[in-house]
mmCIF file of C-alpha atoms in Angstrom:
data_model
loop_
_atom_site.group_PDB
_atom_site.id
_atom_site.type_symbol
_atom_site.label_atom_id
_atom_site.label_comp_id
_atom_site.label_asym_id
_atom_site.label_seq_id
_atom_site.Cartn_x
_atom_site.Cartn_y
_atom_site.Cartn_z
ATOM 1 C CA SER A 1 132.917 132.031 124.158
ATOM 2 C CA GLN A 2 131.472 128.210 125.848
ATOM 3 C CA THR A 3 131.094 127.125 129.532
ATOM 4 C CA ILE A 4 130.411 123.668 130.867
ATOM 5 C CA HIS A 5 127.906 124.263 134.211
ATOM 6 C CA GLN A 6 127.434 121.000 136.881
ATOM 7 C CA TRP A 7 124.927 121.067 139.595
ATOM 8 C CA PRO A 8 125.478 119.986 142.303
ATOM 9 C CA ALA A 9 129.147 121.079 143.089
ATOM 10 C CA THR A 10 128.301 118.617 146.280
ATOM 11 C CA LEU A 11 126.275 116.323 147.650
ATOM 12 C CA VAL A 12 125.547 114.183 150.146
ATOM 13 C CA GLN A 13 123.248 110.898 149.582
ATOM 14 C CA PRO A 14 121.900 107.598 151.924
ATOM 15 C CA VAL A 15 121.798 104.262 150.482
ATOM 16 C CA GLY A 16 119.367 103.283 148.660
ATOM 17 C CA SER A 17 118.575 107.192 148.197
ATOM 18 C CA PRO A 18 118.240 108.729 144.392
ATOM 19 C CA LEU A 19 120.441 111.067 142.050
ATOM 20 C CA SER A 20 120.606 113.273 139.666
ATOM 21 C CA LEU A 21 123.366 114.863 138.605
ATOM 22 C CA GLU A 22 122.797 118.348 136.422
ATOM 23 C CA CYS A 23 125.212 119.076 133.290
ATOM 24 C CA THR A 24 124.734 122.312 130.961
ATOM 25 C CA VAL A 25 127.329 123.645 128.171
ATOM 26 C CA GLU A 26 126.220 127.225 126.704
ATOM 27 C CA GLY A 27 127.762 129.009 123.833
ATOM 28 C CA THR A 28 127.989 126.086 121.437
ATOM 29 C CA SER A 29 125.363 123.531 119.404
ATOM 30 C CA ASN A 30 125.193 118.796 119.478
ATOM 31 C CA PRO A 31 128.026 119.270 121.696
ATOM 32 C CA ASN A 32 129.640 115.133 122.425
ATOM 33 C CA LEU A 33 129.271 115.686 126.369
ATOM 34 C CA TYR A 34 130.739 112.371 128.782
ATOM 35 C CA TRP A 35 129.779 111.638 132.202
ATOM 36 C CA TYR A 36 132.753 110.637 133.926
ATOM 37 C CA ARG A 37 133.494 108.984 137.561
ATOM 38 C CA GLN A 38 136.979 109.912 139.509
ATOM 39 C CA ALA A 39 136.922 107.344 143.096
ATOM 40 C CA ALA A 40 139.692 108.749 145.116
ATOM 41 C CA GLY A 41 142.674 108.616 143.852
ATOM 42 C CA ARG A 42 142.076 106.671 141.200
ATOM 43 C CA GLY A 43 141.875 107.404 136.851
ATOM 44 C CA LEU A 44 139.159 108.957 135.071
ATOM 45 C CA GLN A 45 136.325 105.626 134.545
ATOM 46 C CA LEU A 46 133.616 107.192 131.493
ATOM 47 C CA LEU A 47 130.338 105.886 132.087
ATOM 48 C CA PHE A 48 128.912 107.343 129.276
ATOM 49 C CA TYR A 49 128.575 109.420 126.424
ATOM 50 C CA SER A 50 126.289 111.169 124.412
ATOM 51 C CA VAL A 51 126.479 112.721 120.514
ATOM 52 C CA GLY A 52 122.797 113.544 120.010
ATOM 53 C CA ILE A 53 118.996 114.420 121.817
ATOM 54 C CA GLY A 54 118.023 111.033 123.153
ATOM 55 C CA GLN A 55 121.538 108.843 121.829
ATOM 56 C CA ILE A 56 122.894 107.138 125.169
ATOM 57 C CA SER A 57 125.864 105.145 125.202
ATOM 58 C CA SER A 58 126.670 103.343 128.149
ATOM 59 C CA GLU A 59 130.542 102.468 129.021
ATOM 60 C CA VAL A 60 130.334 100.115 132.081
ATOM 61 C CA PRO A 61 126.611 98.712 133.325
ATOM 62 C CA GLN A 62 125.932 99.718 136.981
ATOM 63 C CA ASN A 63 123.509 101.188 138.715
ATOM 64 C CA LEU A 64 123.736 104.735 136.523
ATOM 65 C CA SER A 65 121.618 105.746 133.730
ATOM 66 C CA ALA A 66 122.359 108.799 131.839
ATOM 67 C CA SER A 67 119.540 111.167 129.901
ATOM 68 C CA ARG A 68 120.089 113.834 127.150
ATOM 69 C CA PRO A 69 116.336 115.367 126.941
ATOM 70 C CA GLN A 70 118.238 118.556 124.814
ATOM 71 C CA ASP A 71 121.142 119.676 122.848
ATOM 72 C CA ARG A 72 122.906 120.827 125.223
ATOM 73 C CA GLN A 73 121.943 118.911 128.500
ATOM 74 C CA PHE A 74 123.572 115.668 129.767
ATOM 75 C CA ILE A 75 121.648 114.542 132.978
ATOM 76 C CA LEU A 76 122.740 111.494 134.997
ATOM 77 C CA SER A 77 120.967 109.552 137.488
ATOM 78 C CA SER A 78 119.992 106.491 139.752
ATOM 79 C CA LYS A 79 116.843 105.186 141.636
ATOM 80 C CA LYS A 80 118.840 103.630 144.340
ATOM 81 C CA LEU A 81 122.820 104.951 145.864
ATOM 82 C CA LEU A 82 125.479 102.170 146.364
ATOM 83 C CA LEU A 83 128.237 103.559 148.675
ATOM 84 C CA SER A 84 131.071 102.806 145.645
ATOM 85 C CA ASP A 85 129.232 105.178 143.596
ATOM 86 C CA SER A 86 130.293 107.517 146.073
ATOM 87 C CA GLY A 87 133.076 109.880 143.840
ATOM 88 C CA PHE A 88 133.578 113.197 141.645
ATOM 89 C CA TYR A 89 131.745 113.325 138.717
ATOM 90 C CA LEU A 90 132.753 115.028 135.977
ATOM 91 C CA CYS A 91 130.073 116.866 132.523
ATOM 92 C CA ALA A 92 133.420 116.678 129.328
ATOM 93 C CA TRP A 93 132.339 118.414 125.527
ATOM 94 C CA HIS A 94 133.751 118.968 122.595
ATOM 95 C CA PRO A 95 132.298 119.901 119.329
ATOM 96 C CA ALA A 96 131.276 117.536 116.754
ATOM 97 C CA GLY A 97 133.404 116.696 113.652
ATOM 98 C CA THR A 98 137.215 118.580 116.157
ATOM 99 C CA ALA A 99 140.090 116.976 117.675
ATOM 100 C CA TYR A 100 138.502 115.500 120.200
ATOM 101 C CA GLU A 101 139.617 117.710 122.755
ATOM 102 C CA GLN A 102 137.675 117.694 125.818
ATOM 103 C CA TYR A 103 136.373 120.767 128.635
ATOM 104 C CA PHE A 104 135.576 119.568 131.807
ATOM 105 C CA GLY A 105 132.639 121.087 134.155
ATOM 106 C CA PRO A 106 133.514 121.900 137.643
ATOM 107 C CA GLY A 107 133.008 118.407 138.717
ATOM 108 C CA THR A 108 129.749 117.295 141.548
ATOM 109 C CA ARG A 109 131.671 115.949 144.485
ATOM 110 C CA LEU A 110 128.953 112.687 145.140
ATOM 111 C CA THR A 111 129.107 111.069 148.976
ATOM 112 C CA VAL A 112 127.036 107.711 149.764
ATOM 113 C CA THR A 113 126.887 107.630 153.779
ATOM 114 C CA GLN B 1 142.320 97.155 125.465
ATOM 115 C CA LYS B 2 143.687 100.554 123.801
ATOM 116 C CA GLU B 3 146.300 101.865 126.864
ATOM 117 C CA VAL B 4 147.604 105.340 127.847
ATOM 118 C CA GLU B 5 150.167 104.754 130.802
ATOM 119 C CA GLN B 6 151.886 107.055 133.230
ATOM 120 C CA ASN B 7 154.061 106.641 136.445
ATOM 121 C CA SER B 8 151.961 107.747 139.090
ATOM 122 C CA GLY B 9 154.320 109.440 140.807
ATOM 123 C CA PRO B 10 155.327 111.809 142.821
ATOM 124 C CA LEU B 11 157.764 113.871 140.986
ATOM 125 C CA SER B 12 159.341 115.986 143.089
ATOM 126 C CA VAL B 13 161.811 118.546 141.511
ATOM 127 C CA PRO B 14 162.862 121.643 143.495
ATOM 128 C CA GLU B 15 161.623 125.188 141.924
ATOM 129 C CA GLY B 16 162.848 126.672 139.054
ATOM 130 C CA ALA B 17 163.646 123.087 137.248
ATOM 131 C CA ILE B 18 162.339 121.461 134.271
ATOM 132 C CA ALA B 19 159.541 118.519 135.334
ATOM 133 C CA SER B 20 159.846 115.506 132.489
ATOM 134 C CA LEU B 21 156.495 114.314 132.644
ATOM 135 C CA ASN B 22 156.552 111.037 130.332
ATOM 136 C CA CYS B 23 153.516 109.056 128.673
ATOM 137 C CA THR B 24 153.484 105.539 126.932
ATOM 138 C CA TYR B 25 149.977 105.205 124.997
ATOM 139 C CA SER B 26 149.666 101.502 123.296
ATOM 140 C CA ASP B 27 146.960 102.385 119.743
ATOM 141 C CA ARG B 28 149.792 102.927 116.662
ATOM 142 C CA VAL B 29 147.365 104.747 115.023
ATOM 143 C CA SER B 30 146.545 107.686 117.751
ATOM 144 C CA GLN B 31 146.687 111.238 115.848
ATOM 145 C CA SER B 32 145.690 113.082 118.312
ATOM 146 C CA PHE B 33 147.261 114.101 121.809
ATOM 147 C CA PHE B 34 146.355 115.805 124.870
ATOM 148 C CA TRP B 35 147.157 116.952 128.474
ATOM 149 C CA TYR B 36 145.486 117.722 130.991
ATOM 150 C CA ARG B 37 146.036 119.363 134.394
ATOM 151 C CA GLN B 38 144.509 118.738 137.974
ATOM 152 C CA TYR B 39 144.632 120.526 140.657
ATOM 153 C CA SER B 40 143.408 118.775 143.679
ATOM 154 C CA GLY B 41 139.597 118.706 144.667
ATOM 155 C CA LYS B 42 139.210 119.968 140.943
ATOM 156 C CA SER B 43 138.595 119.276 137.368
ATOM 157 C CA PRO B 44 140.768 118.310 134.790
ATOM 158 C CA GLU B 45 142.358 121.770 132.718
ATOM 159 C CA LEU B 46 143.482 121.123 129.095
ATOM 160 C CA ILE B 47 147.545 122.539 129.266
ATOM 161 C CA MET B 48 148.284 121.180 125.973
ATOM 162 C CA SER B 49 148.177 119.355 122.972
ATOM 163 C CA ILE B 50 150.203 117.587 119.632
ATOM 164 C CA TYR B 51 149.303 115.992 116.500
ATOM 165 C CA SER B 52 152.660 115.514 114.865
ATOM 166 C CA ASN B 53 156.339 113.850 115.582
ATOM 167 C CA GLY B 54 158.320 116.667 116.934
ATOM 168 C CA ASP B 55 158.212 119.500 119.637
ATOM 169 C CA LYS B 56 154.834 122.153 119.805
ATOM 170 C CA GLU B 57 156.078 124.753 122.422
ATOM 171 C CA ASP B 58 153.321 126.558 124.761
ATOM 172 C CA GLY B 59 155.134 129.438 127.282
ATOM 173 C CA ARG B 60 156.969 126.885 129.686
ATOM 174 C CA PHE B 61 155.443 123.917 128.801
ATOM 175 C CA THR B 62 156.593 121.817 125.819
ATOM 176 C CA ALA B 63 154.744 118.376 124.603
ATOM 177 C CA GLN B 64 156.928 116.744 123.069
ATOM 178 C CA LEU B 65 155.474 113.506 120.661
ATOM 179 C CA ASN B 66 157.624 110.116 119.148
ATOM 180 C CA LYS B 67 155.081 108.441 117.261
ATOM 181 C CA ALA B 68 156.862 105.464 115.926
ATOM 182 C CA SER B 69 158.121 104.874 120.603
ATOM 183 C CA GLN B 70 154.703 106.207 121.074
ATOM 184 C CA TYR B 71 155.309 108.322 123.360
ATOM 185 C CA VAL B 72 154.194 111.681 124.265
ATOM 186 C CA SER B 73 155.860 114.006 126.981
ATOM 187 C CA LEU B 74 155.398 117.299 128.754
ATOM 188 C CA LEU B 75 158.336 120.280 129.046
ATOM 189 C CA ILE B 76 157.332 122.346 132.274
ATOM 190 C CA ARG B 77 160.416 125.024 132.546
ATOM 191 C CA ASP B 78 160.916 126.653 135.786
ATOM 192 C CA SER B 79 158.717 125.026 137.400
ATOM 193 C CA GLN B 80 156.500 126.485 140.324
ATOM 194 C CA PRO B 81 154.569 125.458 143.338
ATOM 195 C CA SER B 82 152.143 126.416 141.427
ATOM 196 C CA ASP B 83 152.321 123.982 138.576
ATOM 197 C CA SER B 84 151.954 121.055 141.662
ATOM 198 C CA ALA B 85 149.540 118.925 140.706
ATOM 199 C CA THR B 86 148.767 116.314 138.796
ATOM 200 C CA TYR B 87 149.246 115.438 135.097
ATOM 201 C CA LEU B 88 146.961 113.569 132.827
ATOM 202 C CA CYS B 89 147.400 112.461 130.080
ATOM 203 C CA ALA B 90 144.770 111.795 126.850
ATOM 204 C CA VAL B 91 144.690 109.368 123.658
ATOM 205 C CA PRO B 92 142.193 108.817 121.264
ATOM 206 C CA SER B 93 142.774 105.483 119.682
ATOM 207 C CA GLY B 94 142.379 105.475 115.856
ATOM 208 C CA GLY B 95 139.309 106.575 114.016
ATOM 209 C CA SER B 96 138.019 107.419 117.630
ATOM 210 C CA TYR B 97 136.405 110.267 118.857
ATOM 211 C CA ILE B 98 136.987 108.689 122.997
ATOM 212 C CA PRO B 99 139.681 109.665 124.778
ATOM 213 C CA THR B 100 141.456 106.961 126.577
ATOM 214 C CA PHE B 101 143.220 108.760 130.374
ATOM 215 C CA GLY B 102 146.470 108.095 131.758
ATOM 216 C CA ARG B 103 145.921 107.650 135.419
ATOM 217 C CA GLY B 104 148.181 110.704 135.740
ATOM 218 C CA THR B 105 151.480 111.686 137.166
ATOM 219 C CA SER B 106 151.644 113.557 140.518
ATOM 220 C CA LEU B 107 154.019 116.612 140.810
ATOM 221 C CA ILE B 108 155.622 118.365 143.288
ATOM 222 C CA VAL B 109 157.196 121.547 142.731
ATOM 223 C CA HIS B 110 159.126 122.555 146.262
ATOM 224 C CA PRO B 111 160.564 125.611 146.937
#
């Protein structure tokens, strides 16, 4: 069966510090991968998605970036965090070529102080 | 801009009642529809998917789809306090594999 991992689970970082969040999927090949952010009391905001290694599409221009160095690994990064980057970061996947059912990882709760 | 609209609630129902959650969408050619449950502080969990007009039942959950009216609903029978959560509706636009999520409806089931 497929499993999706995210780490760290929680993170407290000062403004201006760098960020690296990692997501990995097990038990599948060539998944479509997604990064979402959910601010407190808000809906899901799609940040990036990827259909393959090295292929990244950005939905919202901001100080975040994403990379997919391996088939089942998706990384979210920032060089300098802003207060507005605080939120719940969710990685999701679905099998390529399927009916779009997304499955979410456990999430990373980021607080920028 | 494709839109998915949900009443934010909270919807409060007594234990044992039927909870009815509604979602409307703007893209007439959407073909897939999903309901997720999100407990406070947790990630969304897929609970139902529906692709054809009509009803789809899974245990205490029933998803209802009406493409002509562009709405999809989720019924929860015999509601339990453990059903208290936010329910998200997700609809990929026609031709896209990326879903648009509604902002969710908060459900509270009180004993």
